[in-house]
Amino acid sequence: MKTLHIVGFKNSGKTTLIARWVRLLKKEGLSVAVLKHHGHGGQPAMPDASTDTMQFFDNGADASVVAGGGAVQLLMNAEPGFAELKRWASIGNPDILLIEGYKEQQGEKVVLLREREDWEVLRSLDGIQLIVGCPGITVDRIHIASRTEQQQLDSWLLDWIGKVNDSETI
């Protein structure tokens, strides 16, 4: 399983890029999992309070799991560490695991920049493979000037996963 972190500050385009890359990778016939760090404070959006799942959760269940219709939902009254979350995200043995955030964790990273100041803060991260945004910066790594350069971004990703073209793998 190849793992890639997509990192940057709020509104840098992380979710948009990951959604695009998920579609691309699925089109290439690969299985994809995504792990997201909810960096907006508080809990992620929860199911409606009237659901059975939330009744169990709100009454103290350590975990509430519901399955049906080909999907599974897991709620926990605890936040496991990064290694455990990564293990859970890879339960289905995906070909690719895209991670939104967790920039301080080890791993290869794509850094999305909104402005030059973002680069001053993020340049010291380990594992940077690609920098996207801020056309005026000088870097010694692969740099795509704008996140609107979708063809360049897609080509970079396919190269990163080892695809030579639509049907051939290195």
XYZ file of N, CA, C and O in Angstrom:
680
model
N 0.853 -1.178 0.000
C 0.000 0.000 0.000
C 0.891 1.231 0.000
O 1.771 1.369 0.833
N 0.656 2.113 -0.952
C 1.370 3.388 -0.989
C 0.556 4.410 -0.203
O -0.669 4.409 -0.265
N 1.248 5.241 0.546
C 0.593 6.224 1.402
C 1.120 7.614 1.072
O 2.329 7.810 0.951
N 0.218 8.568 0.955
C 0.586 9.939 0.635
C -0.240 10.903 1.475
O -1.470 10.824 1.482
N 0.444 11.805 2.173
C -0.216 12.859 2.946
C -0.421 14.067 2.037
O 0.489 14.456 1.311
N -1.599 14.667 2.112
C -1.877 15.933 1.448
C -2.030 16.941 2.576
O -2.959 16.831 3.387
N -1.105 17.897 2.656
C -1.088 18.808 3.795
C -1.114 20.260 3.335
O -0.730 20.586 2.217
N -1.544 21.116 4.232
C -1.616 22.551 3.989
C -2.566 23.135 5.013
O -3.200 22.413 5.778
N -2.657 24.439 5.009
C -3.529 25.098 5.955
C -4.964 25.129 5.435
O -5.237 24.777 4.285
N -5.888 25.542 6.287
C -7.313 25.591 5.959
C -7.524 26.341 4.640
O -6.895 27.376 4.392
N -8.408 25.796 3.810
C -8.766 26.382 2.514
C -7.617 26.400 1.509
O -7.595 27.243 0.612
N -6.688 25.461 1.655
C -5.600 25.383 0.671
C -5.939 24.447 -0.488
O -5.190 24.376 -1.458
N -7.057 23.712 -0.378
C -7.483 22.846 -1.471
C -7.248 21.363 -1.239
O -7.356 20.559 -2.170
N -6.968 20.983 -0.010
C -6.666 19.570 0.296
C -7.817 18.640 -0.064
O -7.622 17.654 -0.780
N -9.001 18.936 0.419
C -10.153 18.061 0.184
C -10.484 17.998 -1.299
O -10.753 16.907 -1.840
N -10.439 19.115 -1.986
C -10.733 19.150 -3.419
C -9.746 18.289 -4.193
O -10.137 17.507 -5.073
N -8.456 18.410 -3.873
C -7.438 17.619 -4.565
C -7.599 16.138 -4.269
O -7.535 15.297 -5.168
N -7.835 15.792 -3.014
C -7.998 14.381 -2.662
C -9.207 13.785 -3.375
O -9.132 12.680 -3.923
N -10.322 14.502 -3.399
C -11.515 13.998 -4.091
C -11.207 13.763 -5.569
O -11.593 12.737 -6.147
N -10.491 14.683 -6.190
C -10.101 14.522 -7.598
C -9.227 13.291 -7.769
O -9.422 12.482 -8.684
N -8.233 13.141 -6.898
C -7.313 12.018 -7.018
C -7.994 10.684 -6.727
O -7.641 9.671 -7.318
N -8.971 10.666 -5.828
C -9.722 9.428 -5.590
C -10.419 9.006 -6.884
O -10.344 7.840 -7.297
N -11.084 9.951 -7.549
C -11.759 9.640 -8.821
C -10.760 9.123 -9.859
O -11.015 8.130 -10.549
N -9.624 9.783 -9.959
C -8.590 9.379 -10.917
C -8.080 7.971 -10.627
O -7.979 7.134 -11.532
N -7.767 7.699 -9.383
C -7.223 6.393 -9.008
C -8.244 5.282 -9.201
O -7.902 4.176 -9.639
N -9.501 5.557 -8.879
C -10.550 4.562 -9.106
C -10.690 4.285 -10.607
O -10.856 3.139 -11.015
N -10.609 5.327 -11.426
C -10.671 5.168 -12.879
C -9.510 4.308 -13.379
O -9.650 3.572 -14.354
N -8.382 4.387 -12.687
C -7.204 3.586 -13.028
C -7.320 2.153 -12.508
O -6.406 1.354 -12.692
N -8.428 1.845 -11.818
C -8.644 0.493 -11.328
C -8.000 0.197 -9.980
O -7.884 -0.962 -9.581
N -7.612 1.235 -9.262
C -6.973 1.057 -7.958
C -7.989 1.217 -6.834
O -8.979 1.943 -6.971
N -7.735 0.553 -5.721
C -8.573 0.758 -4.536
C -7.933 1.865 -3.700
O -6.711 1.958 -3.603
N -8.779 2.705 -3.126
C -8.309 3.908 -2.434
C -9.017 4.056 -1.098
O -10.230 3.902 -1.014
N -8.254 4.370 -0.073
C -8.813 4.732 1.233
C -8.326 6.140 1.573
O -7.268 6.575 1.101
N -9.107 6.838 2.378
C -8.736 8.189 2.801
C -8.866 8.279 4.310
O -9.860 7.823 4.884
N -7.881 8.865 4.941
C -7.900 9.176 6.370
C -7.787 10.683 6.491
O -6.873 11.283 5.919
N -8.716 11.302 7.200
C -8.737 12.762 7.323
C -8.595 13.185 8.772
O -9.256 12.633 9.649
N -7.758 14.183 8.978
C -7.669 14.816 10.291
C -8.686 15.949 10.319
O -8.668 16.828 9.459
N -9.584 15.896 11.286
C -10.602 16.941 11.434
C -9.968 18.075 12.230
O -9.952 18.057 13.448
N -9.426 19.041 11.521
C -8.680 20.105 12.171
C -9.482 21.354 12.448
O -8.913 22.411 12.677
N -10.793 21.262 12.427
C -11.624 22.456 12.605
C -12.109 22.639 14.037
O -12.962 23.472 14.294
N -11.605 21.847 14.957
C -12.032 21.943 16.344
C -13.317 21.176 16.579
O -14.190 21.116 15.725
N -13.421 20.565 17.716
C -14.623 19.804 18.039
C -14.709 18.505 17.268
O -13.793 18.108 16.559
N -15.840 17.832 17.428
C -16.059 16.544 16.766
C -16.485 16.742 15.313
O -17.098 17.748 14.978
N -16.199 15.749 14.479
C -16.759 15.780 13.123
C -18.290 15.733 13.209
O -18.847 15.386 14.248
N -18.955 16.051 12.121
C -20.424 16.005 12.090
C -20.891 14.605 12.466
O -20.372 13.615 11.988
N -21.848 14.552 13.344
C -22.361 13.277 13.839
C -23.719 12.992 13.212
O -24.416 13.901 12.780
N -24.128 11.712 13.211
C -25.462 11.376 12.713
C -26.540 12.052 13.566
O -26.284 12.480 14.689
N -27.721 12.085 13.039
C -28.864 12.660 13.737
C -29.037 12.005 15.106
O -28.920 10.791 15.246
N -29.346 12.814 16.120
C -29.464 12.328 17.504
C -30.545 11.261 17.679
O -30.495 10.491 18.632
N -31.507 11.198 16.772
C -32.589 10.226 16.922
C -32.229 8.826 16.404
O -32.992 7.890 16.608
N -31.081 8.684 15.767
C -30.712 7.363 15.241
C -30.335 6.421 16.381
O -29.886 6.845 17.445
N -30.532 5.133 16.129
C -30.127 4.124 17.118
C -28.645 4.267 17.442
O -28.248 4.210 18.614
N -27.837 4.460 16.418
C -26.386 4.579 16.603
C -26.053 5.683 17.595
O -25.253 5.488 18.512
N -26.666 6.847 17.441
C -26.373 7.966 18.331
C -26.955 7.744 19.718
O -26.366 8.187 20.701
N -28.062 7.046 19.824
C -28.597 6.740 21.150
C -27.607 5.875 21.924
O -27.344 6.113 23.095
N -27.035 4.874 21.258
C -26.029 4.023 21.911
C -24.807 4.861 22.293
O -24.301 4.786 23.414
N -24.349 5.660 21.355
C -23.159 6.489 21.546
C -23.362 7.487 22.689
O -22.536 7.611 23.583
N -24.506 8.180 22.649
C -24.793 9.198 23.675
C -25.009 8.598 25.059
O -24.858 9.284 26.067
N -25.368 7.321 25.124
C -25.560 6.667 26.414
C -24.294 5.988 26.927
O -24.348 5.240 27.904
N -23.174 6.270 26.257
C -21.891 5.831 26.786
C -21.226 4.660 26.111
O -20.177 4.205 26.580
N -21.800 4.133 25.038
C -21.123 3.028 24.347
C -19.722 3.476 23.950
O -19.529 4.599 23.472
N -18.736 2.635 24.185
C -17.374 2.967 23.779
C -17.254 2.995 22.266
O -16.468 3.753 21.714
N -18.050 2.148 21.599
C -18.090 2.136 20.136
C -19.502 1.793 19.706
O -20.205 1.038 20.375
N -19.900 2.358 18.586
C -21.191 2.047 17.995
C -20.945 1.808 16.510
O -20.441 2.679 15.813
N -21.267 0.607 16.061
C -21.035 0.229 14.672
C -22.371 -0.124 14.050
O -23.146 -0.877 14.626
N -22.640 0.437 12.869
C -23.847 0.095 12.144
C -23.427 -0.310 10.728
O -22.537 0.297 10.143
N -24.032 -1.375 10.245
C -23.719 -1.863 8.902
C -25.000 -2.117 8.151
O -26.002 -2.550 8.729
N -24.969 -1.844 6.875
C -26.119 -2.121 6.027
C -25.968 -1.455 4.683
O -25.254 -0.465 4.550
N -26.624 -2.014 3.695
C -26.607 -1.411 2.366
C -25.223 -1.313 1.758
O -24.962 -0.439 0.935
N -24.322 -2.171 2.187
C -22.967 -2.151 1.628
C -22.023 -1.156 2.267
O -20.942 -0.891 1.736
N -22.399 -0.584 3.412
C -21.536 0.395 4.080
C -21.492 0.104 5.581
O -22.384 -0.549 6.132
N -20.438 0.597 6.219
C -20.267 0.459 7.667
C -19.930 1.834 8.231
O -19.154 2.585 7.641
N -20.499 2.145 9.385
C -20.198 3.387 10.079
C -19.743 3.038 11.482
O -20.366 2.225 12.163
N -18.643 3.646 11.903
C -18.082 3.405 13.230
C -17.972 4.724 13.964
O -17.411 5.685 13.451
N -18.537 4.771 15.171
C -18.371 5.923 16.054
C -17.707 5.429 17.323
O -18.045 4.354 17.834
N -16.762 6.200 17.824
C -16.086 5.823 19.065
C -16.086 6.999 20.019
O -15.981 8.145 19.596
N -16.174 6.708 21.298
C -16.071 7.721 22.343
C -14.623 7.846 22.802
O -14.324 7.892 23.985
N -13.709 7.857 21.837
C -12.272 8.017 22.088
C -11.636 8.357 20.750
O -12.193 8.050 19.701
N -10.483 8.987 20.794
C -9.754 9.263 19.553
C -8.440 8.495 19.572
O -7.517 8.861 20.287
N -8.377 7.413 18.798
C -7.150 6.617 18.763
C -5.992 7.422 18.178
O -6.197 8.437 17.502
N -4.789 6.931 18.384
C -3.612 7.570 17.824
C -3.530 7.380 16.314
O -4.269 6.585 15.718
N -2.611 8.097 15.706
C -2.467 8.086 14.257
C -2.205 6.680 13.714
O -2.808 6.275 12.721
N -1.314 5.926 14.337
C -0.980 4.584 13.835
C -2.218 3.694 13.796
O -2.433 2.956 12.827
N -3.044 3.773 14.819
C -4.257 2.959 14.863
C -5.254 3.408 13.793
O -5.861 2.590 13.101
N -5.422 4.709 13.632
C -6.326 5.221 12.606
C -5.862 4.798 11.210
O -6.667 4.408 10.364
N -4.565 4.858 10.993
C -4.003 4.440 9.705
C -4.265 2.947 9.466
O -4.614 2.537 8.360
N -4.128 2.157 10.519
C -4.397 0.722 10.408
C -5.868 0.489 10.048
O -6.191 -0.314 9.183
N -6.770 1.217 10.703
C -8.195 1.070 10.400
C -8.497 1.463 8.959
O -9.294 0.819 8.286
N -7.905 2.572 8.512
C -8.169 3.045 7.152
C -7.677 2.045 6.106
O -8.179 2.031 4.989
N -6.744 1.200 6.489
C -6.190 0.247 5.524
C -6.744 -1.167 5.694
O -6.227 -2.109 5.096
N -7.831 -1.321 6.457
C -8.426 -2.639 6.703
C -8.753 -3.366 5.403
O -8.532 -4.562 5.281
N -9.259 -2.681 4.414
C -9.625 -3.316 3.147
C -8.455 -3.528 2.205
O -8.654 -3.849 1.039
N -7.222 -3.344 2.703
C -6.011 -3.491 1.890
C -6.044 -2.649 0.617
O -5.874 -3.170 -0.493
N -6.249 -1.340 0.746
C -6.286 -0.499 -0.453
C -4.908 -0.431 -1.113
O -3.883 -0.636 -0.456
N -4.914 -0.131 -2.397
C -3.654 0.089 -3.103
C -3.016 1.394 -2.646
O -1.796 1.494 -2.524
N -3.864 2.390 -2.412
C -3.399 3.738 -2.063
C -4.161 4.228 -0.835
O -5.378 4.088 -0.765
N -3.430 4.820 0.107
C -4.039 5.501 1.245
C -3.665 6.970 1.142
O -2.479 7.318 1.188
N -4.657 7.819 0.944
C -4.451 9.264 0.929
C -4.818 9.791 2.306
O -5.881 9.457 2.837
N -3.939 10.584 2.875
C -4.150 11.108 4.223
C -4.239 12.622 4.146
O -3.308 13.281 3.685
N -5.379 13.161 4.582
C -5.534 14.614 4.623
C -5.077 15.095 5.988
O -5.686 14.793 7.017
N -3.980 15.819 5.972
C -3.443 16.360 7.214
C -2.420 15.447 7.854
O -1.707 14.728 7.178
N -2.358 15.501 9.174
C -1.346 14.776 9.948
C 0.050 15.119 9.429
O 0.895 14.251 9.232
N 0.276 16.411 9.216
C 1.529 16.850 8.607
C 2.770 16.549 9.439
O 3.858 16.430 8.904
N 2.619 16.406 10.756
C 3.781 16.132 11.606
C 4.144 14.648 11.624
O 5.206 14.281 12.108
N 3.272 13.796 11.095
C 3.550 12.364 11.058
C 4.507 12.045 9.912
O 4.577 12.780 8.925
N 5.222 10.929 10.052
C 6.132 10.505 8.995
C 5.347 10.091 7.769
O 4.252 9.535 7.874
N 5.932 10.325 6.603
C 5.327 9.897 5.357
C 5.605 10.877 4.242
O 6.007 12.023 4.481
N 5.415 10.406 3.021
C 5.588 11.263 1.859
C 4.437 12.259 1.805
O 3.292 11.911 2.117
N 4.766 13.502 1.401
C 3.776 14.575 1.485
C 3.711 15.421 0.226
O 4.724 15.697 -0.406
N 2.486 15.855 -0.075
C 2.219 16.912 -1.031
C 1.817 18.116 -0.189
O 0.912 18.014 0.648
N 2.493 19.242 -0.387
C 2.229 20.449 0.393
C 1.490 21.447 -0.485
O 1.976 21.830 -1.552
N 0.299 21.862 -0.031
C -0.491 22.861 -0.747
C -0.318 24.215 -0.062
O -0.492 24.331 1.154
N 0.015 25.223 -0.854
C 0.282 26.563 -0.328
C -0.761 27.557 -0.822
O -1.125 27.553 -1.991
N -1.207 28.401 0.084
C -2.109 29.489 -0.283
C -1.312 30.751 -0.563
O -1.672 31.559 -1.402
N -0.243 30.939 0.206
C 0.586 32.141 0.128
C 1.996 31.822 0.609
O 2.242 30.770 1.202
N 2.907 32.748 0.326
C 4.321 32.555 0.639
C 4.554 32.227 2.120
O 5.397 31.406 2.466
N 3.779 32.822 3.008
C 3.954 32.584 4.441
C 3.707 31.120 4.803
O 4.321 30.589 5.725
N 2.809 30.463 4.079
C 2.565 29.034 4.322
C 3.852 28.243 4.113
O 4.170 27.340 4.891
N 4.595 28.579 3.055
C 5.834 27.854 2.764
C 6.865 28.068 3.867
O 7.593 27.148 4.232
N 6.919 29.266 4.412
C 7.876 29.537 5.486
C 7.620 28.628 6.687
O 8.553 28.207 7.352
N 6.366 28.294 6.945
C 6.021 27.426 8.068
C 6.181 25.946 7.709
O 6.659 25.150 8.521
N 5.804 25.564 6.493
C 5.728 24.147 6.121
C 6.999 23.587 5.477
O 7.132 22.374 5.344
N 7.929 24.431 5.115
C 9.119 23.978 4.382
C 9.968 22.975 5.150
O 10.712 22.210 4.559
N 9.866 22.959 6.466
C 10.700 22.060 7.267
C 10.079 20.675 7.477
O 10.678 19.830 8.140
N 8.896 20.426 6.911
C 8.273 19.115 7.060
C 9.126 18.037 6.398
O 9.737 18.265 5.354
N 9.134 16.857 6.992
C 9.832 15.716 6.410
C 8.997 15.098 5.298
O 7.767 15.116 5.359
N 9.641 14.537 4.311
C 8.973 13.729 3.299
C 8.298 14.486 2.174
O 7.503 13.906 1.436
N 8.605 15.761 2.001
C 7.937 16.540 0.952
C 8.333 15.994 -0.421
O 9.513 15.911 -0.757
N 7.320 15.619 -1.211
C 7.519 15.104 -2.557
C 7.127 16.121 -3.623
O 7.670 16.121 -4.714
N 6.139 16.957 -3.300
C 5.590 17.906 -4.262
C 5.086 19.128 -3.514
O 4.505 18.997 -2.433
N 5.295 20.288 -4.120
C 4.790 21.549 -3.579
C 3.850 22.133 -4.628
O 4.190 22.177 -5.818
N 2.667 22.559 -4.191
C 1.659 23.095 -5.107
C 1.252 24.476 -4.618
O 0.856 24.642 -3.463
N 1.344 25.467 -5.499
C 0.916 26.823 -5.178
C 2.075 27.791 -5.072
O 3.238 27.399 -5.130
N 1.763 29.062 -4.950
C 2.742 30.143 -4.791
C 3.796 30.136 -5.894
O 4.943 29.755 -5.675
N 3.433 30.588 -7.083
C 4.356 30.537 -8.211
C 5.668 31.289 -7.982
O 6.666 30.959 -8.606
N 5.717 32.243 -7.082
C 6.923 33.040 -6.892
C 7.997 32.432 -6.004
O 9.087 32.983 -5.892
N 7.728 31.309 -5.366
C 8.720 30.752 -4.448
C 9.781 29.965 -5.217
O 9.543 29.439 -6.295
N 10.966 29.901 -4.629
C 12.065 29.123 -5.190
C 12.263 27.920 -4.301
O 12.469 28.059 -3.087
N 12.197 26.736 -4.904
C 12.335 25.502 -4.137
C 13.258 24.549 -4.879
O 13.470 24.680 -6.081
N 13.787 23.589 -4.138
C 14.662 22.585 -4.736
C 13.930 21.252 -4.915
O 14.540 20.205 -4.987
N 12.621 21.308 -4.961
C 11.788 20.117 -5.134
C 10.835 20.352 -6.292
O 10.731 21.465 -6.803
N 10.091 19.308 -6.663
C 9.101 19.463 -7.726
C 8.038 20.451 -7.254
O 7.510 20.342 -6.151
N 7.735 21.411 -8.118
C 6.805 22.482 -7.758
C 5.838 22.712 -8.911
O 6.267 22.913 -10.045
N 4.560 22.637 -8.621
C 3.515 22.990 -9.579
C 2.935 24.307 -9.084
O 2.466 24.404 -7.956
N 2.997 25.323 -9.942
C 2.692 26.683 -9.520
C 1.264 26.900 -9.042
O 1.023 27.737 -8.190
N 0.306 26.142 -9.584
C -1.087 26.388 -9.212
C -1.844 25.077 -9.064
O -1.643 24.146 -9.847
N -2.755 25.039 -8.112
C -3.570 23.832 -7.935
C -4.603 23.681 -9.044
O -5.272 22.668 -9.132
N -4.725 24.685 -9.928
C -5.616 24.560 -11.086
C -4.943 23.817 -12.239
O -5.597 23.514 -13.230
N -3.674 23.511 -12.119
C -2.937 22.743 -13.142
C -3.266 21.262 -12.970
O -2.410 20.452 -12.617
N -4.524 20.918 -13.220
C -5.014 19.580 -12.913
C -4.293 18.484 -13.679
O -4.009 17.426 -13.120
N -3.975 18.694 -14.945
C -3.281 17.672 -15.729
C -1.896 17.403 -15.144
O -1.481 16.246 -15.029
N -1.186 18.451 -14.761
C 0.137 18.279 -14.145
C 0.030 17.543 -12.818
O 0.840 16.663 -12.522
N -0.967 17.896 -12.014
C -1.163 17.234 -10.727
C -1.471 15.750 -10.921
O -0.899 14.893 -10.242
N -2.367 15.453 -11.857
C -2.727 14.060 -12.120
C -1.536 13.271 -12.643
O -1.300 12.135 -12.232
N -0.780 13.861 -13.556
C 0.410 13.186 -14.101
C 1.421 12.910 -13.007
O 2.025 11.836 -12.965
N 1.607 13.882 -12.117
C 2.553 13.676 -11.019
C 2.107 12.490 -10.165
O 2.919 11.623 -9.832
N 0.817 12.440 -9.822
C 0.324 11.355 -8.979
C 0.517 10.001 -9.658
O 0.978 9.047 -9.029
N 0.164 9.905 -10.922
C 0.311 8.630 -11.623
C 1.782 8.213 -11.698
O 2.097 7.028 -11.563
N 2.668 9.173 -11.887
C 4.103 8.859 -11.846
C 4.496 8.375 -10.460
O 5.257 7.427 -10.306
N 3.969 9.045 -9.444
C 4.303 8.692 -8.064
C 3.881 7.255 -7.737
O 4.592 6.534 -7.056
N 2.725 6.833 -8.245
C 2.282 5.470 -7.935
C 2.905 4.437 -8.865
O 2.705 3.239 -8.690
N 3.649 4.884 -9.864
C 4.348 3.953 -10.732
C 3.633 3.613 -12.005
O 4.000 2.655 -12.682
N 2.643 4.373 -12.380
C 1.937 4.135 -13.640
C 2.704 4.802 -14.772
O 3.101 5.954 -14.658
N 2.889 4.077 -15.877
C 3.526 4.660 -17.056
C 2.461 5.297 -17.944
O 2.629 6.379 -18.454
N 1.350 4.603 -18.117
C 0.224 5.177 -18.858
C -1.055 4.538 -18.313
O -1.021 3.873 -17.291
N -2.156 4.722 -19.010
C -3.443 4.260 -18.485
C -3.512 2.768 -18.203
O -4.294 2.334 -17.368
N -2.713 1.957 -18.878
C -2.880 0.514 -18.707
C -1.584 -0.223 -18.373
O -1.585 -1.429 -18.301
N -0.522 0.475 -18.171
C 0.762 -0.200 -17.981
C 1.367 0.212 -16.640
O 1.405 1.389 -16.321
N 1.841 -0.748 -15.892
C 2.467 -0.466 -14.613
C 3.950 -0.787 -14.700
O 4.339 -1.773 -15.314
N 4.760 0.023 -14.068
C 6.213 -0.234 -14.029
C 6.494 -1.507 -13.277
O 5.929 -1.771 -12.259
